[in-house]
Amino acid sequence: AQSVTQLGSHVSVSEGALVLLRCNYSSSVPPYLFWYVQYPNQGLQLLLKYTTGATLVKGINGFEAEFKKSETSFHLTKPSAHMSDAAEYFCAVSGLNTNAGKSTFGDGTTLTVKP
Amino acid sequence: GAGVSQSPRYKVAKRGQDVALRCDPISGHVSLFWYQQALGQGPEFLTYFQNEAQLDKSGLPSDRFFAERPEGSVSTLKIQRTQQEDSAVYLCASKDSPAYTQYFGPGTRLTVL
């Protein structure tokens, strides 16, 4: 069984400020973890993923996330927010032994960037 | 190269009507997934195909929902006798095997009146 909890359904930051979006997961098997971004009326775009190896992963648009097994977390960060980062962000988990990558998603965090 | 495409992008149905939603995956992708995304929520898994075989349909909410992928490429999600609670965005994703990354289409927004 897998689940994802995204703490904070809405996060607001000022342009240039640090972005921190929180994600905690549970998984009965070694997890694969993903962050996606969704702009209005569009599908999901992969930002980054953790499968194995290095626990700090870098993605597109300056985002990165760190897999912390002891904390069952995979928080998303970006040092300096840009107006174009305003969107909905989803954390997802799939497991090594689950059906070929079937993913379980969190409920999303809406990021607002203030000028 | 072309990504995952879905049609129609928007569909309005009267309660009780049948609808069919189409997904064209990335060419050559073995795996295809359907997800349902209700307003304000994350996507929820509906069903999964590997080539033409439907290996998991555990997420289909009722027997009114039916999916097929007869030739292992294009897939259709059919909803019979639509209800208001079926209103959602239906997302399709495909991936190559054994890759981990799913590529999502833009979704079909279904509104049932």
PDB file of C-alpha atoms in Angstrom:
ATOM      1  CA  ALA A   1       0.000   0.000   0.000  1.00  0.00           C
ATOM      2  CA  GLN A   2       1.175   3.500  -0.785  1.00  0.00           C
ATOM      3  CA  SER A   3       0.072   6.970   0.152  1.00  0.00           C
ATOM      4  CA  VAL A   4       1.265  10.538  -0.193  1.00  0.00           C
ATOM      5  CA  THR A   5       0.612  13.527   2.029  1.00  0.00           C
ATOM      6  CA  GLN A   6       1.356  17.014   0.827  1.00  0.00           C
ATOM      7  CA  LEU A   7       1.422  19.426   3.735  1.00  0.00           C
ATOM      8  CA  GLY A   8      -0.163  22.719   2.808  1.00  0.00           C
ATOM      9  CA  SER A   9      -2.646  22.887  -0.006  1.00  0.00           C
ATOM     10  CA  HIS A  10      -1.612  26.479  -0.711  1.00  0.00           C
ATOM     11  CA  VAL A  11       1.824  28.065  -0.442  1.00  0.00           C
ATOM     12  CA  SER A  12       2.529  31.707  -1.192  1.00  0.00           C
ATOM     13  CA  VAL A  13       6.008  33.167  -1.596  1.00  0.00           C
ATOM     14  CA  SER A  14       7.469  36.389  -2.874  1.00  0.00           C
ATOM     15  CA  GLU A  15       9.401  36.468  -6.112  1.00  0.00           C
ATOM     16  CA  GLY A  16      13.019  35.636  -5.332  1.00  0.00           C
ATOM     17  CA  ALA A  17      12.205  33.832  -2.089  1.00  0.00           C
ATOM     18  CA  LEU A  18      12.849  30.192  -1.259  1.00  0.00           C
ATOM     19  CA  VAL A  19      10.217  27.707  -2.366  1.00  0.00           C
ATOM     20  CA  LEU A  20       9.595  24.705  -0.089  1.00  0.00           C
ATOM     21  CA  LEU A  21       6.799  22.256  -0.880  1.00  0.00           C
ATOM     22  CA  ARG A  22       6.448  19.365   1.530  1.00  0.00           C
ATOM     23  CA  CYS A  23       5.755  15.743   0.695  1.00  0.00           C
ATOM     24  CA  ASN A  24       5.645  12.715   2.973  1.00  0.00           C
ATOM     25  CA  TYR A  25       4.968   9.228   1.719  1.00  0.00           C
ATOM     26  CA  SER A  26       4.322   5.739   2.937  1.00  0.00           C
ATOM     27  CA  SER A  27       5.196   2.659   0.972  1.00  0.00           C
ATOM     28  CA  SER A  28       5.523  -1.003   1.850  1.00  0.00           C
ATOM     29  CA  VAL A  29       8.218  -1.445  -0.814  1.00  0.00           C
ATOM     30  CA  PRO A  30      11.198   0.709  -1.806  1.00  0.00           C
ATOM     31  CA  PRO A  31       9.654   3.826  -3.290  1.00  0.00           C
ATOM     32  CA  TYR A  32      10.146   5.656  -6.491  1.00  0.00           C
ATOM     33  CA  LEU A  33       9.229   9.307  -5.928  1.00  0.00           C
ATOM     34  CA  PHE A  34       8.192  12.013  -8.347  1.00  0.00           C
ATOM     35  CA  TRP A  35       7.277  15.679  -8.434  1.00  0.00           C
ATOM     36  CA  TYR A  36       5.044  16.961 -11.209  1.00  0.00           C
ATOM     37  CA  VAL A  37       3.889  20.452 -12.107  1.00  0.00           C
ATOM     38  CA  GLN A  38       0.502  21.196 -13.653  1.00  0.00           C
ATOM     39  CA  TYR A  39      -0.396  24.480 -15.289  1.00  0.00           C
ATOM     40  CA  PRO A  40      -4.066  25.361 -15.849  1.00  0.00           C
ATOM     41  CA  ASN A  41      -5.795  23.169 -18.432  1.00  0.00           C
ATOM     42  CA  GLN A  42      -2.643  21.184 -19.053  1.00  0.00           C
ATOM     43  CA  GLY A  43      -1.409  17.723 -18.187  1.00  0.00           C
ATOM     44  CA  LEU A  44       1.275  16.849 -15.681  1.00  0.00           C
ATOM     45  CA  GLN A  45       4.890  17.634 -16.458  1.00  0.00           C
ATOM     46  CA  LEU A  46       7.629  15.755 -14.648  1.00  0.00           C
ATOM     47  CA  LEU A  47       9.937  18.028 -12.621  1.00  0.00           C
ATOM     48  CA  LEU A  48      12.183  15.367 -11.151  1.00  0.00           C
ATOM     49  CA  LYS A  49      12.286  11.808  -9.890  1.00  0.00           C
ATOM     50  CA  TYR A  50      14.095   9.646  -7.391  1.00  0.00           C
ATOM     51  CA  THR A  51      14.562   5.975  -8.182  1.00  0.00           C
ATOM     52  CA  THR A  52      17.853   4.790  -6.696  1.00  0.00           C
ATOM     53  CA  GLY A  53      21.272   6.230  -5.972  1.00  0.00           C
ATOM     54  CA  ALA A  54      21.905   9.820  -5.007  1.00  0.00           C
ATOM     55  CA  THR A  55      19.249  11.075  -2.617  1.00  0.00           C
ATOM     56  CA  LEU A  56      19.469  14.692  -3.752  1.00  0.00           C
ATOM     57  CA  VAL A  57      17.965  14.948  -7.193  1.00  0.00           C
ATOM     58  CA  LYS A  58      17.931  17.936  -9.468  1.00  0.00           C
ATOM     59  CA  GLY A  59      15.194  18.642 -11.927  1.00  0.00           C
ATOM     60  CA  ILE A  60      14.092  21.154 -14.468  1.00  0.00           C
ATOM     61  CA  ASN A  61      13.589  24.874 -13.860  1.00  0.00           C
ATOM     62  CA  GLY A  62      15.989  24.946 -10.913  1.00  0.00           C
ATOM     63  CA  PHE A  63      13.984  22.615  -8.677  1.00  0.00           C
ATOM     64  CA  GLU A  64      15.519  19.916  -6.520  1.00  0.00           C
ATOM     65  CA  ALA A  65      14.324  17.422  -3.933  1.00  0.00           C
ATOM     66  CA  GLU A  66      15.948  15.251  -1.309  1.00  0.00           C
ATOM     67  CA  PHE A  67      14.851  11.720  -0.480  1.00  0.00           C
ATOM     68  CA  LYS A  68      15.060  11.158   3.273  1.00  0.00           C
ATOM     69  CA  LYS A  69      14.188   7.579   4.074  1.00  0.00           C
ATOM     70  CA  SER A  70      14.301   8.063   7.852  1.00  0.00           C
ATOM     71  CA  GLU A  71      11.755  10.867   7.607  1.00  0.00           C
ATOM     72  CA  THR A  72       9.792   9.315   4.720  1.00  0.00           C
ATOM     73  CA  SER A  73       9.980  12.690   3.029  1.00  0.00           C
ATOM     74  CA  PHE A  74      10.680  14.054  -0.430  1.00  0.00           C
ATOM     75  CA  HIS A  75      10.375  17.824  -0.118  1.00  0.00           C
ATOM     76  CA  LEU A  76      10.694  20.037  -3.195  1.00  0.00           C
ATOM     77  CA  THR A  77      12.781  23.201  -3.071  1.00  0.00           C
ATOM     78  CA  LYS A  78      13.899  26.030  -5.298  1.00  0.00           C
ATOM     79  CA  PRO A  79      16.251  28.735  -4.024  1.00  0.00           C
ATOM     80  CA  SER A  80      14.597  31.653  -5.784  1.00  0.00           C
ATOM     81  CA  ALA A  81      10.985  31.722  -6.941  1.00  0.00           C
ATOM     82  CA  HIS A  82      10.032  33.094 -10.319  1.00  0.00           C
ATOM     83  CA  MET A  83       6.617  34.315 -11.355  1.00  0.00           C
ATOM     84  CA  SER A  84       6.447  31.502 -13.897  1.00  0.00           C
ATOM     85  CA  ASP A  85       6.647  28.939 -11.067  1.00  0.00           C
ATOM     86  CA  ALA A  86       3.058  29.679 -10.068  1.00  0.00           C
ATOM     87  CA  ALA A  87       1.223  26.412 -10.673  1.00  0.00           C
ATOM     88  CA  GLU A  88      -0.095  23.252  -9.004  1.00  0.00           C
ATOM     89  CA  TYR A  89       2.512  20.778  -7.792  1.00  0.00           C
ATOM     90  CA  PHE A  90       1.938  17.084  -7.177  1.00  0.00           C
ATOM     91  CA  CYS A  91       4.088  14.578  -5.340  1.00  0.00           C
ATOM     92  CA  ALA A  92       3.684  10.931  -6.339  1.00  0.00           C
ATOM     93  CA  VAL A  93       5.003   7.556  -5.257  1.00  0.00           C
ATOM     94  CA  SER A  94       5.223   4.228  -7.008  1.00  0.00           C
ATOM     95  CA  GLY A  95       6.835   1.073  -5.775  1.00  0.00           C
ATOM     96  CA  LEU A  96       9.365  -1.325  -7.194  1.00  0.00           C
ATOM     97  CA  ASN A  97       6.889  -4.165  -7.085  1.00  0.00           C
ATOM     98  CA  THR A  98       3.734  -2.308  -8.015  1.00  0.00           C
ATOM     99  CA  ASN A  99       2.124  -2.652 -11.357  1.00  0.00           C
ATOM    100  CA  ALA A 100       4.791  -1.369 -13.694  1.00  0.00           C
ATOM    101  CA  GLY A 101       4.823   2.114 -12.264  1.00  0.00           C
ATOM    102  CA  LYS A 102       1.253   2.752 -11.175  1.00  0.00           C
ATOM    103  CA  SER A 103       1.512   5.958  -9.164  1.00  0.00           C
ATOM    104  CA  THR A 104      -0.271   7.277  -6.108  1.00  0.00           C
ATOM    105  CA  PHE A 105      -0.539  11.067  -5.987  1.00  0.00           C
ATOM    106  CA  GLY A 106      -0.950  13.608  -3.245  1.00  0.00           C
ATOM    107  CA  ASP A 107      -3.731  16.164  -3.377  1.00  0.00           C
ATOM    108  CA  GLY A 108      -1.440  18.862  -4.669  1.00  0.00           C
ATOM    109  CA  THR A 109      -0.055  22.192  -3.499  1.00  0.00           C
ATOM    110  CA  THR A 110      -0.941  25.407  -5.247  1.00  0.00           C
ATOM    111  CA  LEU A 111       2.053  27.717  -5.395  1.00  0.00           C
ATOM    112  CA  THR A 112       1.408  31.451  -5.670  1.00  0.00           C
ATOM    113  CA  VAL A 113       4.299  33.802  -6.384  1.00  0.00           C
ATOM    114  CA  LYS A 114       3.823  37.427  -5.387  1.00  0.00           C
ATOM    115  CA  PRO A 115       5.687  40.196  -7.208  1.00  0.00           C
TER     116      PRO A 115
ATOM    117  CA  GLY B   1       8.308  14.202 -31.429  1.00  0.00           C
ATOM    118  CA  ALA B   2       4.654  13.967 -30.605  1.00  0.00           C
ATOM    119  CA  GLY B   3       3.628  13.550 -27.007  1.00  0.00           C
ATOM    120  CA  VAL B   4       0.539  11.899 -25.590  1.00  0.00           C
ATOM    121  CA  SER B   5      -2.622  13.292 -27.099  1.00  0.00           C
ATOM    122  CA  GLN B   6      -6.182  13.017 -25.851  1.00  0.00           C
ATOM    123  CA  SER B   7      -9.499  13.799 -27.451  1.00  0.00           C
ATOM    124  CA  PRO B   8     -11.803  15.460 -27.011  1.00  0.00           C
ATOM    125  CA  ARG B   9     -10.245  18.040 -24.701  1.00  0.00           C
ATOM    126  CA  TYR B  10     -13.653  18.981 -23.331  1.00  0.00           C
ATOM    127  CA  LYS B  11     -16.826  16.949 -23.193  1.00  0.00           C
ATOM    128  CA  VAL B  12     -20.204  17.919 -21.833  1.00  0.00           C
ATOM    129  CA  ALA B  13     -22.692  15.104 -21.368  1.00  0.00           C
ATOM    130  CA  LYS B  14     -26.186  14.907 -20.044  1.00  0.00           C
ATOM    131  CA  ARG B  15     -26.678  12.516 -17.171  1.00  0.00           C
ATOM    132  CA  GLY B  16     -27.347   9.068 -18.527  1.00  0.00           C
ATOM    133  CA  GLN B  17     -25.417   9.511 -21.769  1.00  0.00           C
ATOM    134  CA  ASP B  18     -22.504   7.311 -22.767  1.00  0.00           C
ATOM    135  CA  VAL B  19     -19.129   8.906 -23.512  1.00  0.00           C
ATOM    136  CA  ALA B  20     -15.881   7.703 -25.071  1.00  0.00           C
ATOM    137  CA  LEU B  21     -12.532   9.316 -24.361  1.00  0.00           C
ATOM    138  CA  ARG B  22      -9.547   8.633 -26.572  1.00  0.00           C
ATOM    139  CA  CYS B  23      -5.848   8.457 -25.783  1.00  0.00           C
ATOM    140  CA  ASP B  24      -3.022   8.325 -28.307  1.00  0.00           C
ATOM    141  CA  PRO B  25       0.157   7.378 -26.456  1.00  0.00           C
ATOM    142  CA  ILE B  26       3.695   8.073 -27.531  1.00  0.00           C
ATOM    143  CA  SER B  27       4.537   5.712 -30.368  1.00  0.00           C
ATOM    144  CA  GLY B  28       6.134   2.523 -29.150  1.00  0.00           C
ATOM    145  CA  HIS B  29       5.240   2.977 -25.500  1.00  0.00           C
ATOM    146  CA  VAL B  30       4.270  -0.337 -23.990  1.00  0.00           C
ATOM    147  CA  SER B  31       2.504   0.853 -20.862  1.00  0.00           C
ATOM    148  CA  LEU B  32      -0.601   3.023 -20.738  1.00  0.00           C
ATOM    149  CA  PHE B  33      -2.388   4.355 -17.675  1.00  0.00           C
ATOM    150  CA  TRP B  34      -5.697   6.128 -17.115  1.00  0.00           C
ATOM    151  CA  TYR B  35      -6.185   8.443 -14.129  1.00  0.00           C
ATOM    152  CA  GLN B  36      -9.178  10.423 -12.899  1.00  0.00           C
ATOM    153  CA  GLN B  37      -8.576  13.868 -11.411  1.00  0.00           C
ATOM    154  CA  ALA B  38     -11.461  15.402  -9.521  1.00  0.00           C
ATOM    155  CA  LEU B  39     -11.503  19.138  -8.938  1.00  0.00           C
ATOM    156  CA  GLY B  40      -8.950  20.149  -6.327  1.00  0.00           C
ATOM    157  CA  GLN B  41      -7.486  16.669  -5.972  1.00  0.00           C
ATOM    158  CA  GLY B  42      -4.592  14.683  -7.295  1.00  0.00           C
ATOM    159  CA  PRO B  43      -4.964  12.105 -10.050  1.00  0.00           C
ATOM    160  CA  GLU B  44      -6.287   8.722  -8.999  1.00  0.00           C
ATOM    161  CA  PHE B  45      -5.390   5.532 -10.804  1.00  0.00           C
ATOM    162  CA  LEU B  46      -8.110   3.895 -12.866  1.00  0.00           C
ATOM    163  CA  THR B  47      -6.511   1.227 -15.028  1.00  0.00           C
ATOM    164  CA  TYR B  48      -3.298   0.025 -16.653  1.00  0.00           C
ATOM    165  CA  PHE B  49      -2.427  -1.686 -19.938  1.00  0.00           C
ATOM    166  CA  GLN B  50       0.703  -3.420 -21.035  1.00  0.00           C
ATOM    167  CA  ASN B  51       0.401  -3.565 -24.795  1.00  0.00           C
ATOM    168  CA  GLU B  52      -3.168  -4.758 -25.390  1.00  0.00           C
ATOM    169  CA  ALA B  53      -3.513  -6.564 -22.073  1.00  0.00           C
ATOM    170  CA  GLN B  54      -5.393  -4.807 -19.298  1.00  0.00           C
ATOM    171  CA  LEU B  55      -3.364  -5.923 -16.298  1.00  0.00           C
ATOM    172  CA  ASP B  56      -4.968  -3.828 -13.599  1.00  0.00           C
ATOM    173  CA  LYS B  57      -8.440  -2.315 -13.492  1.00  0.00           C
ATOM    174  CA  SER B  58      -8.703  -2.053  -9.750  1.00  0.00           C
ATOM    175  CA  GLY B  59      -9.268   1.697  -9.826  1.00  0.00           C
ATOM    176  CA  LEU B  60     -12.312   1.717 -12.062  1.00  0.00           C
ATOM    177  CA  PRO B  61     -15.056   3.088  -9.804  1.00  0.00           C
ATOM    178  CA  SER B  62     -17.941   1.040 -11.167  1.00  0.00           C
ATOM    179  CA  ASP B  63     -18.925  -1.362 -13.908  1.00  0.00           C
ATOM    180  CA  ARG B  64     -20.055   1.665 -15.915  1.00  0.00           C
ATOM    181  CA  PHE B  65     -16.393   2.322 -16.666  1.00  0.00           C
ATOM    182  CA  PHE B  66     -14.695   0.292 -19.363  1.00  0.00           C
ATOM    183  CA  ALA B  67     -11.320   0.695 -21.054  1.00  0.00           C
ATOM    184  CA  GLU B  68      -9.752  -1.013 -24.024  1.00  0.00           C
ATOM    185  CA  ARG B  69      -6.556  -0.957 -26.064  1.00  0.00           C
ATOM    186  CA  PRO B  70      -7.228  -3.551 -28.756  1.00  0.00           C
ATOM    187  CA  GLU B  71      -4.077  -3.121 -30.845  1.00  0.00           C
ATOM    188  CA  GLY B  72      -1.720  -2.079 -28.096  1.00  0.00           C
ATOM    189  CA  SER B  73      -1.572   1.564 -29.113  1.00  0.00           C
ATOM    190  CA  VAL B  74      -4.653   3.817 -28.960  1.00  0.00           C
ATOM    191  CA  SER B  75      -6.836   3.399 -25.900  1.00  0.00           C
ATOM    192  CA  THR B  76     -10.448   4.331 -25.251  1.00  0.00           C
ATOM    193  CA  LEU B  77     -12.058   4.904 -21.876  1.00  0.00           C
ATOM    194  CA  LYS B  78     -15.816   4.486 -22.043  1.00  0.00           C
ATOM    195  CA  ILE B  79     -18.253   5.594 -19.404  1.00  0.00           C
ATOM    196  CA  GLN B  80     -21.802   4.348 -19.672  1.00  0.00           C
ATOM    197  CA  ARG B  81     -24.845   6.065 -18.206  1.00  0.00           C
ATOM    198  CA  THR B  82     -22.799   9.008 -16.945  1.00  0.00           C
ATOM    199  CA  GLN B  83     -23.520  10.438 -13.513  1.00  0.00           C
ATOM    200  CA  GLN B  84     -22.688  13.841 -12.079  1.00  0.00           C
ATOM    201  CA  GLU B  85     -19.989  12.330  -9.894  1.00  0.00           C
ATOM    202  CA  ASP B  86     -18.157  11.277 -13.055  1.00  0.00           C
ATOM    203  CA  SER B  87     -17.340  14.936 -13.750  1.00  0.00           C
ATOM    204  CA  ALA B  88     -13.551  15.170 -13.648  1.00  0.00           C
ATOM    205  CA  VAL B  89     -10.469  15.455 -15.790  1.00  0.00           C
ATOM    206  CA  TYR B  90      -9.408  12.115 -17.237  1.00  0.00           C
ATOM    207  CA  LEU B  91      -5.674  11.861 -17.770  1.00  0.00           C
ATOM    208  CA  CYS B  92      -3.847   9.341 -19.892  1.00  0.00           C
ATOM    209  CA  ALA B  93      -0.154   8.558 -19.483  1.00  0.00           C
ATOM    210  CA  SER B  94       2.238   6.281 -21.321  1.00  0.00           C
ATOM    211  CA  LYS B  95       5.704   5.013 -20.680  1.00  0.00           C
ATOM    212  CA  ASP B  96       8.260   2.763 -22.229  1.00  0.00           C
ATOM    213  CA  SER B  97       9.334  -0.376 -20.453  1.00  0.00           C
ATOM    214  CA  PRO B  98      11.234  -0.604 -18.116  1.00  0.00           C
ATOM    215  CA  ALA B  99      11.492   3.171 -17.743  1.00  0.00           C
ATOM    216  CA  TYR B 100      10.032   4.893 -14.702  1.00  0.00           C
ATOM    217  CA  THR B 101       8.832   8.119 -16.260  1.00  0.00           C
ATOM    218  CA  GLN B 102       5.190   8.443 -17.297  1.00  0.00           C
ATOM    219  CA  TYR B 103       4.337  11.039 -19.932  1.00  0.00           C
ATOM    220  CA  PHE B 104       0.946  12.611 -19.463  1.00  0.00           C
ATOM    221  CA  GLY B 105      -1.510  13.901 -21.998  1.00  0.00           C
ATOM    222  CA  PRO B 106      -3.399  17.189 -21.532  1.00  0.00           C
ATOM    223  CA  GLY B 107      -6.501  15.395 -20.252  1.00  0.00           C
ATOM    224  CA  THR B 108     -10.168  15.398 -21.153  1.00  0.00           C
ATOM    225  CA  ARG B 109     -12.400  17.511 -18.956  1.00  0.00           C
ATOM    226  CA  LEU B 110     -15.755  15.762 -18.618  1.00  0.00           C
ATOM    227  CA  THR B 111     -18.717  17.697 -17.286  1.00  0.00           C
ATOM    228  CA  VAL B 112     -21.920  15.788 -16.627  1.00  0.00           C
ATOM    229  CA  LEU B 113     -25.027  17.945 -16.322  1.00  0.00           C
TER     230      LEU B 113
END
